[in-house]
Amino acid sequence: MMGKRVGMNGDRAVAFAAKQAKVDVISAYPITPQTIIVETLAEYVNNGELDAAFIPVESEHSALSAAIGASLAGARVFTATSSQGLALMWEILWIAAGLRAPIVMAMGNRALSPNINIHCSHDDAYAARDTGWLQLFAENVQEAYDLTLLAFKIAEDHRVLLPTIVNLDGFILTHAAEGLYVLDDKDVDSFLPPRKPVNPIDPDNPKTYGPLDFTDWYMEHRKIWYDTYPNVPQVIKEAFAEYEKLTGRRYVQIKTFNAEDADKAIVILGSSAGTARYAARKLKEKGQNMAVISLTQYRPFPRKELRTILEKFDVVAVLDRSLSFGSPGNQLFMDVATSLYNAKKKPLLVNVVYGLGGRDFTPRHVEQVYQLMEEVQKRGEAPEEPVWVGLREA
Amino acid sequence: MYVSVKATPIKSLKELPRTEQFAPGHRLCAGCGIPQVVRFALKAVPDPKVVVNATGCLEVATTIFPYTSWGVPWVHVAFENAAAVASGIEAAFRVLSKKYGTKKPKIIVFGGDGGTFDIGFQALSGALERGHDLIYICYDNEAYMNTGIQRSGATPKGASTTTSPAGKAVPGKMERKKNLIEIAIAHGIKYAATMNPAFPIDMYNKIVKAANTPGPTVLHYFTPCPTGWYFDPSRSIEIARLAVQTRIWPLYEYEDGKIRITVPVKDPKPVEDYFKLQGRFRHLLEPENKWLLDEIKRDIEENWNRLLKLAEQK
Ligand SMILES: Cc1ncc(C[n+]2csc(CCOP(=O)(O)OP(=O)(O)O)c2C)c(N)n1
Ligand code: SF4
């Protein structure tokens, strides 16, 4: 039931999942660290292993534009990007979601310029957070593979019909080879039958896609679009449950570790959750109790579930791998703080900045965060400004 | 291989197919040249077909929700990406028709000169280079009209627009117009042509040729804009005709590696005839701008002679 065990890096695992999903159209533009994904898919197509149109577009802007066209035509569509590529797509991200094109996009998370840096930050994921795309975060290569398959299932569900990003930390997951279990093709076929598009472009049944709204309709159309999101978690849960039956691998919106008796918690995204759990285990040996909360589902943001989990803690450290300049807090911190605003009992919240541009994030840093939370608990007051860990001492 | 039904040329306007897939209830200005090319394209290109539209006058005036003027599938995504959206649709239908036997439509793209010459140029170049099966029609009103008459890479030298106003120091746009057709041809496409609403049969038959050509084709359509050029809407076709008769807008086509002038102009009319009817050129007729008028005349002549030479290289 678990499937075959193989060794792959994250990029190849994602490409392999897209191949098994039998995508019809791939639009592709290279950018490190996602390039291997589109290269691998090009190999599949040119070797005849995958019957799909591979569109080698001239920019990310066109990559997403072509993906929308193909998706509206009824095809199962995949693309991938990172960092500046996502930034170039940004205008079109909104349109993909608003036109309800269930494109799946892998994002090898990478820092935005300046200065140019090809390593991991979550700048790109966060930049897409208000555009209507669903976002899932992988913690390891197995998850990158699984979540790619799940993303098609969720995005194309008729209750959802929204484009979906699968985030995988640049280099840490995109380039590191790990052992993972892959499904048999026939199991993927049963989990992901060919897409059944709703209202695809059909010359026998002409429709107008993307018209002009004046003041009399724009707001109503936004309401319809907005109201979709509360229904999405149910679909995600169902997809996770079906996938668990097929693979034995259990996915949840929010992963909790050591949450039962701890009074402090770290909230984190992506591959660093593993590091945090490792460190939490070490701390426990010393009698220090810390929970690790990581989000697999980042958009829609699971605010109620997270509130229920976090309410009981005295101190919560929210770790951001990005900066939001001039904002009251960095991105994940703001999401968490907002989610907790109406909680009956509120933990003290600390914003921690870590790992920018691929800076190593080690168990030592997690311990620093733990010590910081202890101080905050003692003082009964959280620092106003974010605390940086892993910053170089000049 | 590509389109099962062949488009057929016409000899007189009486032969125009009766079917209308572009409803008359659109909100383009009176005297606007855009609806002609749309009607003709929808008549000339056999079903099945899909239209992709860049942002601009055509898009905003024909799809005001909950109304639509389009009797064929119509897609708008953004300003600069119509050619890329069309690429995706074309590629998808190529695969879907192979996998599931879905009918493969011809894709028609409409973009204004801004959406073609400037911001959409990269996407157009990419689509042409990749060889998608589509007809790209640029309707050229020689400025960004939808945002209020700003200059574009297609605005002719000397024209006054809101971002190239005719002033005392700078009398209008000082740069020449890009040559879209030659740029398109340089991509190795099979068919490209210029069109003008005052020569409807010539226009129709060029669209027919594009429809019967597999792969990308580019059609460059002259569209008078009473609002942006400042003329009386009733003179729209007269102005369009003058553009050809003055050799300002040569009608020609590129086919099988050869250029052919489809409407020869033996005795050109004075360019002043064309300029004096339009507010955007009025300043060119003032004595202090004679140097500019002379320069424009030289450009027109040079351009025509170049075209003649290209057309002779048979
Ligand atoms: C990225 C972007 N920049 C600017 C605009 C604003 N805009 C909409 S239409 C338009 C001009 C269109 O000009 P053209 O392509 O010549 O078509 P026309 O309006 O003349 O029909 C502009 C600048 C936009 N929609 N998107
Ligand atoms: S502004 Fe010009 S191009 Fe636009 S609809 Fe009016 S006449 Fe046509």
XYZ file of C-alpha atoms and ligand atoms in Angstrom:
742
model
C 0.000 0.000 0.000
C 2.881 2.344 0.719
C 4.208 2.064 -2.845
C 7.763 1.675 -4.022
C 10.707 3.224 -2.172
C 12.988 5.340 -4.349
C 15.589 8.064 -3.922
C 14.949 11.478 -5.446
C 15.442 15.124 -4.748
C 12.386 17.290 -4.169
C 12.288 18.719 -7.675
C 12.346 15.301 -9.298
C 9.759 14.006 -6.859
C 7.409 16.849 -7.805
C 7.989 16.280 -11.521
C 7.371 12.570 -11.055
C 4.105 13.308 -9.273
C 3.015 15.656 -12.084
C 3.811 12.926 -14.581
C 1.797 10.374 -12.631
C -1.036 12.900 -12.460
C -0.973 12.714 -16.276
C -0.920 16.468 -16.725
C -2.035 17.582 -20.175
C -0.131 20.847 -20.384
C 3.062 22.072 -18.742
C 4.187 25.651 -19.170
C 7.762 26.072 -18.205
C 10.336 28.733 -17.556
C 13.563 28.005 -15.688
C 14.527 29.582 -12.389
C 16.730 28.100 -9.703
C 15.895 26.178 -7.573
C 12.826 24.907 -9.433
C 14.520 24.361 -12.816
C 15.024 20.620 -12.342
C 11.253 20.213 -12.171
C 10.617 21.585 -15.650
C 13.725 19.917 -17.067
C 12.554 16.565 -15.757
C 9.110 17.079 -17.224
C 10.650 18.035 -20.572
C 12.549 14.735 -20.483
C 9.371 12.805 -19.766
C 7.541 14.481 -22.637
C 10.368 14.163 -25.134
C 11.011 10.537 -24.185
C 7.382 9.751 -24.801
C 6.787 8.811 -21.149
C 4.240 11.585 -20.713
C 1.624 12.549 -23.284
C 1.443 16.286 -22.670
C 2.069 19.614 -24.375
C 5.208 21.205 -23.019
C 5.142 24.964 -23.667
C 8.615 26.436 -23.264
C 7.381 29.994 -22.751
C 9.535 33.103 -22.900
C 8.839 34.319 -19.341
C 7.033 33.446 -16.142
C 4.407 36.002 -16.998
C 3.590 33.965 -20.070
C 4.036 30.692 -18.171
C 1.100 31.518 -15.979
C -0.862 33.144 -18.807
C -0.518 30.036 -20.959
C -1.403 27.892 -17.954
C -4.637 29.844 -17.529
C -5.521 29.468 -21.207
C -4.882 25.737 -21.070
C -6.774 25.331 -17.825
C -9.808 27.188 -19.191
C -9.676 24.882 -22.195
C -10.172 21.991 -19.755
C -6.655 20.616 -19.483
C -4.884 19.466 -16.324
C -2.109 22.025 -16.053
C 1.153 22.258 -14.182
C 3.821 24.918 -13.877
C 6.596 25.770 -11.450
C 8.458 28.833 -10.297
C 10.472 30.540 -7.585
C 11.230 34.019 -6.303
C 11.562 36.563 -9.137
C 9.542 34.247 -11.342
C 6.660 34.408 -8.920
C 7.072 38.169 -8.754
C 6.782 38.397 -12.531
C 3.650 36.236 -12.380
C 2.071 38.264 -9.652
C -0.377 40.202 -11.773
C -1.596 36.978 -13.306
C -1.851 35.066 -10.002
C -5.015 36.983 -9.170
C -6.530 36.276 -12.541
C -5.826 32.538 -12.345
C -7.670 32.344 -9.045
C -10.501 34.672 -10.063
C -11.099 32.772 -13.299
C -11.161 29.586 -11.200
C -8.376 27.862 -13.099
C -7.211 24.890 -10.986
C -3.564 25.071 -12.033
C -1.024 23.335 -9.810
C 2.243 25.175 -9.357
C 5.293 23.975 -7.492
C 7.328 26.694 -5.876
C 10.934 26.092 -4.917
C 10.952 28.777 -2.252
C 13.709 31.288 -2.782
C 14.689 34.739 -1.564
C 13.741 37.783 -3.612
C 16.339 40.309 -4.787
C 18.195 42.424 -3.805
C 20.746 41.116 -3.247
C 20.370 38.263 -5.633
C 20.281 35.029 -3.672
C 19.121 31.667 -4.939
C 18.571 30.063 -1.537
C 15.553 29.632 0.656
C 13.372 32.397 2.032
C 9.612 32.398 2.046
C 9.351 35.792 0.317
C 7.706 34.229 -2.741
C 5.161 32.137 -0.868
C 4.148 35.129 1.218
C 3.961 37.389 -1.839
C 1.265 35.099 -3.219
C -0.733 34.968 -0.026
C -3.496 37.456 -0.871
C -3.980 36.383 -4.483
C -6.513 33.622 -3.921
C -4.183 30.681 -4.484
C -4.301 27.784 -2.074
C -0.927 27.041 -0.569
C 0.474 23.864 0.910
C 3.902 23.562 2.524
C 6.018 20.429 2.261
C 8.343 19.484 5.075
C 10.399 16.887 3.232
C 10.684 15.256 -0.174
C 8.001 12.683 0.598
C 5.597 15.505 1.338
C 6.606 17.414 -1.795
C 5.605 14.358 -3.810
C 2.428 13.603 -1.876
C 1.248 17.204 -1.755
C 1.686 17.590 -5.520
C -0.744 14.727 -6.096
C -3.032 16.076 -3.402
C -2.896 19.558 -4.915
C -4.463 18.326 -8.162
C -7.143 16.498 -6.210
C -7.985 19.567 -4.140
C -7.634 22.238 -6.843
C -9.801 20.427 -9.384
C -12.550 19.503 -6.912
C -15.716 21.223 -8.122
C -16.274 22.703 -4.677
C -12.866 24.393 -4.949
C -11.630 25.128 -8.507
C -8.729 27.207 -7.310
C -5.096 27.205 -8.323
C -2.745 25.707 -5.772
C 0.883 26.221 -4.874
C 2.971 23.433 -3.396
C 5.836 25.083 -1.540
C 9.123 23.292 -1.073
C 12.101 24.973 0.539
C 14.703 25.908 -2.062
C 17.770 23.620 -2.074
C 16.868 22.169 1.319
C 14.118 20.152 -0.380
C 14.464 20.914 -4.079
C 18.015 19.635 -4.350
C 18.472 17.261 -1.411
C 17.884 13.613 -2.288
C 15.834 11.608 0.171
C 14.218 8.225 0.211
C 10.492 8.376 -0.465
C 7.618 6.102 -1.313
C 5.947 6.622 -4.669
C 2.576 5.220 -5.664
C 1.964 2.752 -8.441
C 0.637 4.489 -11.551
C -2.669 2.660 -11.255
C -3.165 3.891 -7.701
C -2.572 7.442 -8.874
C -5.060 6.841 -11.691
C -7.715 5.798 -9.209
C -6.949 8.719 -6.892
C -6.717 11.221 -9.741
C -8.894 10.310 -12.712
C -8.755 12.702 -15.712
C -9.931 16.204 -14.887
C -13.632 16.948 -15.332
C -13.627 20.650 -16.123
C -16.559 22.917 -15.264
C -17.558 25.274 -18.105
C -14.491 24.672 -20.254
C -14.003 26.642 -23.469
C -16.346 24.971 -25.938
C -17.103 26.407 -29.395
C -20.474 24.609 -29.368
C -21.386 26.390 -26.171
C -19.714 29.790 -26.330
C -19.042 31.678 -23.120
C -17.287 34.897 -22.229
C -14.396 34.419 -19.795
C -12.989 37.392 -17.931
C -15.415 40.204 -18.894
C -15.515 43.741 -17.578
C -17.285 44.457 -14.299
C -18.488 47.917 -13.503
C -19.437 49.034 -10.024
C -22.739 47.171 -10.314
C -21.189 43.663 -10.280
C -17.566 43.703 -9.167
C -18.337 43.475 -5.471
C -20.855 40.649 -5.900
C -18.364 38.670 -7.945
C -15.721 39.145 -5.265
C -18.208 37.895 -2.680
C -18.870 34.702 -4.613
C -15.139 34.113 -5.010
C -14.395 34.948 -1.351
C -17.126 32.679 -0.068
C -15.433 29.665 -1.644
C -12.571 29.648 0.813
C -14.422 28.568 3.964
C -15.463 25.412 2.076
C -11.966 24.479 1.048
C -10.691 22.926 4.318
C -13.413 20.278 4.170
C -12.244 19.277 0.698
C -8.645 19.261 1.880
C -9.566 17.014 4.816
C -11.427 14.614 2.543
C -8.487 14.482 0.134
C -6.090 13.837 3.016
C -8.326 11.042 4.324
C -8.605 9.374 0.928
C -4.870 9.632 0.454
C -4.253 8.099 3.859
C -6.416 5.126 2.914
C -4.388 4.669 -0.234
C -0.920 5.208 1.192
C -1.081 4.892 4.954
C 0.444 8.363 5.113
C -1.478 10.742 7.300
C -1.769 14.434 6.461
C -3.360 17.106 8.617
C -3.827 20.843 8.121
C -1.776 21.628 11.209
C 0.854 19.299 12.594
C 1.297 19.426 16.326
C 4.162 17.941 18.265
C 4.405 17.765 22.007
C 1.415 20.062 22.367
C -0.289 18.210 25.237
C 1.688 19.364 28.241
C 3.959 22.143 26.942
C 3.348 25.783 27.841
C 5.486 27.186 25.016
C 5.213 26.600 21.308
C 6.953 27.369 18.063
C 4.889 27.985 14.927
C 6.821 27.339 11.725
C 6.525 26.529 8.014
C 8.341 24.135 5.717
C 11.427 22.023 6.210
C 12.491 23.722 9.450
C 9.645 22.046 11.300
C 11.727 18.856 11.359
C 14.681 20.711 12.862
C 12.385 22.260 15.451
C 10.943 18.882 16.427
C 14.412 17.397 16.705
C 15.452 20.240 18.985
C 12.258 19.923 21.007
C 13.078 16.266 21.640
C 16.545 17.249 22.842
C 15.061 19.907 25.122
C 12.679 17.370 26.579
C 15.634 15.231 27.633
C 16.657 18.233 29.719
C 13.149 18.493 31.114
C 12.244 21.528 29.000
C 8.902 21.294 27.332
C 8.181 22.931 23.976
C 5.550 22.231 21.351
C 6.126 22.530 17.595
C 3.218 23.582 15.433
C 3.684 23.503 11.678
C 1.196 24.267 8.943
C 0.729 22.028 5.939
C -2.198 24.177 4.838
C -1.093 27.789 4.693
C -3.859 29.225 2.470
C -6.672 29.260 3.288
C -5.190 30.006 6.677
C -6.624 27.587 9.262
C -7.254 30.340 11.768
C -9.898 28.716 13.959
C -8.069 25.434 14.280
C -4.851 27.256 15.031
C -6.542 29.428 17.638
C -7.894 26.355 19.407
C -4.424 24.856 19.477
C -2.541 27.992 20.520
C -4.932 29.415 23.117
C -3.596 27.179 25.868
C 0.062 28.246 25.628
C 1.740 30.923 27.714
C 4.223 31.921 25.033
C 4.247 31.308 21.304
C 7.168 32.094 19.002
C 6.190 32.578 15.372
C 9.110 31.997 13.042
C 9.251 33.871 9.762
C 11.670 33.134 6.959
C 10.933 36.496 5.352
C 10.482 40.139 6.259
C 7.525 42.411 5.794
C 9.051 45.857 5.683
C 7.319 48.557 7.647
C 4.577 46.196 8.689
C 3.443 45.661 12.301
C 4.935 42.170 12.077
C 6.301 39.692 9.602
C 3.940 37.618 7.566
C 3.253 34.408 9.458
C 3.384 36.344 12.711
C 0.606 38.609 11.455
C -1.495 35.628 10.406
C -1.089 34.031 13.821
C -1.604 37.234 15.793
C -4.769 37.998 13.852
C -6.071 34.489 14.382
C -5.573 34.850 18.116
C -7.036 38.303 18.480
C -10.437 37.099 19.613
C -9.141 34.236 21.752
C -10.360 34.149 25.358
C -6.882 33.503 26.653
C -3.984 34.792 24.639
C -0.382 33.634 24.718
C 2.423 36.167 24.597
C 3.605 36.301 20.999
C 7.172 36.655 19.832
C 8.166 37.105 16.225
C 11.417 35.406 15.283
C 13.230 35.915 11.986
C 15.417 33.062 10.817
C 17.080 31.413 7.843
C 16.884 34.290 5.348
C 18.528 33.573 2.009
C 19.274 29.988 2.978
C 21.063 30.767 6.272
C 21.339 27.526 8.232
C 18.706 26.937 10.857
C 20.013 24.531 13.478
C 18.768 22.945 16.711
C 20.988 25.473 18.485
C 18.806 28.256 17.079
C 15.668 26.488 18.227
C 17.143 26.334 21.702
C 17.776 30.073 21.553
C 14.151 30.571 20.678
C 13.177 28.406 23.618
C 15.340 30.494 25.970
C 13.822 33.640 24.554
C 10.349 32.280 25.314
C 11.415 31.492 28.873
C 12.549 35.080 29.366
C 9.328 36.390 27.880
C 7.350 34.129 30.193
C 9.300 35.356 33.210
C 8.947 39.000 32.272
C 5.326 38.591 31.284
C 5.975 40.775 28.281
C 6.937 40.103 24.666
C 9.419 42.204 22.691
C 7.887 44.695 20.282
C 10.354 44.068 17.472
C 11.129 40.720 15.836
C 14.092 38.828 17.261
C 16.645 37.562 14.766
C 18.328 34.191 15.209
C 21.304 32.952 13.221
C 22.460 36.476 12.411
C 26.208 36.676 11.752
C 28.280 38.289 14.431
C 30.502 40.710 12.554
C -4.284 18.741 -40.428
C -5.155 21.854 -38.447
C -8.555 23.160 -39.559
C -10.924 20.705 -41.134
C -13.139 23.304 -42.857
C -11.358 25.552 -45.334
C -12.070 29.249 -45.328
C -13.145 30.498 -48.747
C -12.206 33.787 -50.399
C -14.834 36.173 -51.805
C -14.966 38.367 -54.898
C -17.713 40.756 -53.856
C -19.257 41.831 -50.566
C -22.469 40.042 -51.566
C -20.650 36.782 -50.916
C -19.988 37.669 -47.274
C -21.345 34.910 -45.031
C -24.595 36.050 -43.384
C -23.907 34.609 -39.952
C -23.082 37.198 -37.318
C -21.116 36.031 -34.289
C -20.421 39.565 -33.106
C -23.594 41.158 -31.786
C -24.334 44.738 -32.843
C -25.020 45.834 -29.265
C -21.442 46.705 -28.357
C -20.261 49.990 -26.904
C -17.408 50.893 -29.233
C -17.631 54.560 -30.315
C -19.575 55.586 -33.393
C -17.212 55.547 -36.358
C -14.757 53.206 -34.646
C -12.983 50.894 -37.088
C -12.565 47.969 -34.725
C -15.932 46.189 -35.145
C -15.393 45.718 -38.891
C -12.329 43.564 -38.452
C -14.000 41.591 -35.691
C -17.107 40.878 -37.763
C -15.023 39.931 -40.758
C -12.684 37.689 -38.791
C -15.601 35.823 -37.220
C -17.156 35.387 -40.675
C -13.953 34.424 -42.488
C -12.568 31.930 -39.963
C -14.696 28.767 -39.944
C -15.961 27.237 -36.712
C -14.772 25.974 -34.348
C -12.896 29.027 -33.154
C -11.954 30.769 -29.938
C -11.157 34.447 -29.446
C -8.540 35.752 -27.044
C -8.571 39.486 -26.369
C -5.979 41.764 -24.806
C -7.163 44.589 -22.553
C -8.197 47.648 -24.557
C -11.162 49.299 -26.231
C -12.420 46.122 -27.861
C -12.400 44.204 -24.613
C -14.026 46.849 -22.421
C -16.671 47.812 -24.950
C -17.932 44.315 -25.758
C -18.053 42.408 -22.473
C -19.649 44.623 -19.870
C -21.110 42.095 -17.447
C -23.814 40.742 -17.672
C -23.749 41.441 -21.426
C -21.467 40.076 -24.090
C -21.203 40.763 -27.816
C -19.476 37.470 -28.502
C -21.146 34.462 -30.067
C -17.929 32.462 -29.841
C -15.862 31.518 -26.791
C -14.021 34.654 -25.752
C -11.224 34.921 -23.201
C -9.622 37.945 -21.615
C -6.849 37.541 -19.067
C -4.778 40.743 -19.100
C -3.204 43.474 -21.215
C 0.165 42.061 -22.193
C -0.438 38.351 -22.412
C -3.078 37.622 -25.054
C -0.576 35.744 -27.225
C 0.554 33.677 -24.239
C -3.012 32.859 -23.184
C -3.726 31.840 -26.780
C -0.610 29.646 -26.722
C -1.954 27.796 -23.712
C -5.400 27.333 -25.220
C -3.933 26.118 -28.493
C -1.566 23.694 -26.770
C -4.362 22.387 -24.558
C -6.668 21.702 -27.495
C -3.817 19.998 -29.343
C -3.477 17.538 -26.459
C -7.184 17.230 -25.672
C -8.031 16.497 -29.288
C -5.400 13.753 -29.364
C -6.409 12.256 -26.019
C -10.164 12.671 -26.062
C -11.068 13.617 -29.633
C -12.099 17.151 -28.650
C -12.572 19.433 -31.694
C -9.530 21.630 -32.186
C -10.585 25.257 -32.748
C -8.654 27.953 -34.566
C -7.509 30.617 -32.120
C -7.961 34.276 -33.074
C -6.177 36.862 -30.946
C -7.130 40.537 -30.934
C -4.749 43.056 -29.433
C -4.519 46.818 -29.742
C -1.285 48.444 -30.822
C -0.286 48.953 -27.185
C -0.994 45.327 -26.378
C 0.970 44.281 -29.455
C 3.784 46.725 -30.219
C 4.679 47.505 -26.626
C 3.667 45.630 -23.513
C 2.524 42.449 -25.274
C 5.453 42.323 -27.668
C 7.421 39.705 -25.759
C 4.470 37.349 -25.445
C 3.687 37.773 -29.142
C 7.284 37.078 -30.116
C 7.313 33.968 -27.924
C 4.090 32.655 -29.425
C 5.317 33.242 -32.988
C 8.650 31.603 -32.254
C 6.974 28.532 -30.763
C 4.747 28.186 -33.791
C 1.301 27.998 -32.178
C -1.604 27.648 -34.571
C -3.234 31.059 -34.195
C -4.187 34.204 -36.062
C -2.906 37.301 -34.322
C -4.805 40.432 -35.343
C -3.438 43.753 -34.157
C -6.034 46.486 -34.456
C -3.949 49.591 -34.684
C -5.516 52.904 -33.701
C -2.019 54.266 -33.252
C -2.261 55.020 -29.521
C -3.472 53.671 -26.181
C -7.065 54.714 -26.559
C -8.646 52.902 -23.646
C -6.568 54.893 -21.155
C -7.065 58.180 -22.975
C -4.905 58.577 -26.118
C -1.341 58.020 -24.944
C 1.430 57.376 -27.460
C 2.486 53.826 -28.298
C 5.236 52.277 -30.398
C 2.716 52.380 -33.228
C 1.924 56.082 -33.004
C 3.184 57.697 -36.209
C 5.820 60.395 -36.212
C 4.330 63.849 -35.697
C 1.081 62.696 -34.071
C -0.085 64.530 -30.989
C -1.162 62.304 -28.095
C -1.621 63.013 -24.391
C 1.906 61.736 -23.673
C 3.409 63.199 -26.837
C 1.485 66.463 -27.025
C 2.219 68.878 -29.831
C 4.024 71.662 -27.936
C 6.228 74.567 -28.851
C 9.454 72.726 -28.043
C 8.399 69.243 -29.156
C 5.667 69.126 -31.811
C 4.212 65.670 -31.098
C 5.746 62.210 -31.267
C 9.278 62.348 -32.627
C 9.906 58.629 -33.146
C 8.850 56.564 -36.135
C 6.364 53.689 -35.975
C 7.695 50.170 -35.493
C 7.352 47.851 -38.466
C 5.213 45.083 -37.028
C 4.912 43.024 -40.187
C 8.637 42.826 -40.813
C 9.277 41.954 -37.196
C 6.645 39.226 -37.444
C 8.090 37.887 -40.693
C 11.528 37.735 -39.095
C 10.128 35.011 -36.797
C 9.788 32.729 -39.798
C 5.991 32.743 -39.900
C 4.205 31.799 -43.120
C 1.681 34.577 -43.592
C 1.397 38.224 -42.583
C -0.584 41.113 -44.044
C -1.804 44.648 -43.503
C -5.525 45.433 -43.677
C -7.781 48.461 -43.822
C -11.570 48.783 -43.412
C -11.898 50.842 -46.609
C -10.771 47.769 -48.560
C -13.070 45.130 -47.118
C -12.662 42.407 -49.748
C -8.903 42.663 -49.540
C -9.258 42.418 -45.761
C -11.633 39.460 -45.848
C -9.455 37.460 -48.193
C -6.363 38.091 -46.116
C -8.150 36.728 -43.054
C -9.169 33.721 -45.169
C -5.530 33.103 -46.072
C -4.508 33.387 -42.427
C -7.273 30.954 -41.471
C -6.026 28.431 -44.018
C -2.414 28.748 -42.897
C -1.320 26.312 -40.202
C 0.814 27.896 -37.498
C 0.987 31.533 -36.448
C -0.018 34.379 -38.755
C -0.067 38.110 -38.096
C -2.554 40.615 -39.473
C -2.036 44.320 -38.940
C -5.282 46.255 -39.202
C -5.619 50.013 -39.559
C -8.509 51.233 -37.426
C -9.633 54.862 -37.493
C -10.422 56.268 -34.063
C -12.620 59.373 -34.164
C -12.197 59.852 -30.404
C -8.420 59.744 -30.334
C -7.678 61.246 -33.726
C -10.267 64.018 -33.435
C -12.400 63.701 -36.541
C -16.078 63.451 -37.317
C -17.212 59.798 -36.974
C -18.938 59.945 -40.367
C -15.525 60.355 -42.072
C -14.030 57.187 -40.673
C -13.872 55.182 -43.889
C -12.820 58.221 -45.893
C -9.837 58.654 -43.597
C -9.043 54.957 -43.769
C -9.091 55.116 -47.575
C -6.878 58.214 -47.585
C -4.317 56.416 -45.445
C -3.909 53.909 -48.259
C -4.164 56.439 -51.104
C -1.442 58.616 -49.573
C 0.812 55.521 -49.175
C 0.833 56.078 -45.428
C -0.737 52.653 -44.889
C 0.379 50.346 -47.704
C -1.748 47.260 -48.195
C 0.432 44.221 -48.774
C 0.901 40.635 -47.768
C 3.716 38.237 -47.128
C 3.100 34.729 -48.363
C 5.403 31.844 -49.236
C 8.433 34.023 -48.673
C 7.236 36.791 -50.988
C 5.870 40.248 -50.392
C 3.057 41.452 -52.652
C 1.355 44.844 -52.681
C -2.337 43.998 -52.804
C -3.617 47.535 -53.440
C -1.190 49.384 -55.709
C -1.172 53.171 -55.394
C 0.091 54.692 -58.666
C -0.697 58.355 -58.064
C -0.620 59.015 -54.360
C -2.790 61.750 -52.868
C -1.021 64.494 -50.879
C -0.479 63.478 -47.256
C -1.930 66.839 -46.254
C -5.338 65.555 -47.393
C -5.076 62.879 -44.734
C -3.559 65.101 -42.049
C -5.958 67.995 -42.313
C -8.961 65.873 -41.429
C -7.535 64.882 -38.050
C -6.903 66.920 -34.932
C -3.856 64.863 -33.985
C -1.988 66.113 -37.062
C -3.343 69.666 -37.369
C -0.161 71.260 -36.012
C 1.853 69.677 -38.833
C 0.225 72.050 -41.267
C 1.498 75.119 -39.394
C 4.468 76.843 -41.076
C 6.806 76.366 -38.104
C 6.426 72.600 -38.375
C 7.120 72.386 -42.090
C 10.476 70.714 -41.393
C 8.615 67.897 -39.611
C 6.016 67.542 -42.323
C 8.829 67.298 -44.890
C 10.566 64.665 -42.814
C 7.343 62.655 -42.549
C 6.817 62.898 -46.300
C 10.358 61.649 -46.894
C 9.759 58.751 -44.522
C 6.563 57.791 -46.321
C 8.281 57.847 -49.695
C 11.284 55.898 -48.473
C 9.017 53.347 -46.885
C 6.994 52.911 -50.058
C 10.105 52.571 -52.226
C 11.532 49.993 -49.855
C 8.293 48.051 -50.023
C 8.320 48.187 -53.822
C 11.838 46.783 -53.834
C 10.899 43.995 -51.418
C 7.877 43.194 -53.548
C 10.029 42.970 -56.681
C 12.302 40.323 -55.165
C 10.276 37.479 -56.527
C -0.091 45.930 -16.925
C -1.053 46.983 -17.341
N -0.623 48.242 -17.527
C -1.496 49.187 -17.890
C -2.807 48.891 -18.075
C -3.769 49.998 -18.441
N -4.235 49.875 -19.808
C -5.389 49.223 -20.118
S -5.753 49.267 -21.733
C -4.418 50.239 -22.040
C -4.146 50.756 -23.396
C -4.537 49.840 -24.474
O -4.050 50.342 -25.657
P -4.093 49.502 -26.974
O -3.490 48.164 -26.757
O -3.496 50.320 -28.058
O -5.639 49.252 -27.228
P -6.800 50.337 -27.358
O -7.091 50.886 -26.027
O -6.307 51.372 -28.283
O -7.938 49.550 -27.875
C -3.671 50.475 -20.889
C -2.442 51.275 -20.848
C -3.225 47.582 -17.865
N -4.480 47.180 -18.021
N -2.320 46.646 -17.500
S -11.671 55.315 -28.461
Fe -11.201 54.970 -30.596
S -10.571 52.843 -30.760
Fe -11.610 53.106 -28.804
S -13.732 52.545 -29.206
Fe -13.588 54.762 -29.460
S -13.152 55.026 -31.607
Fe -12.746 52.907 -31.172
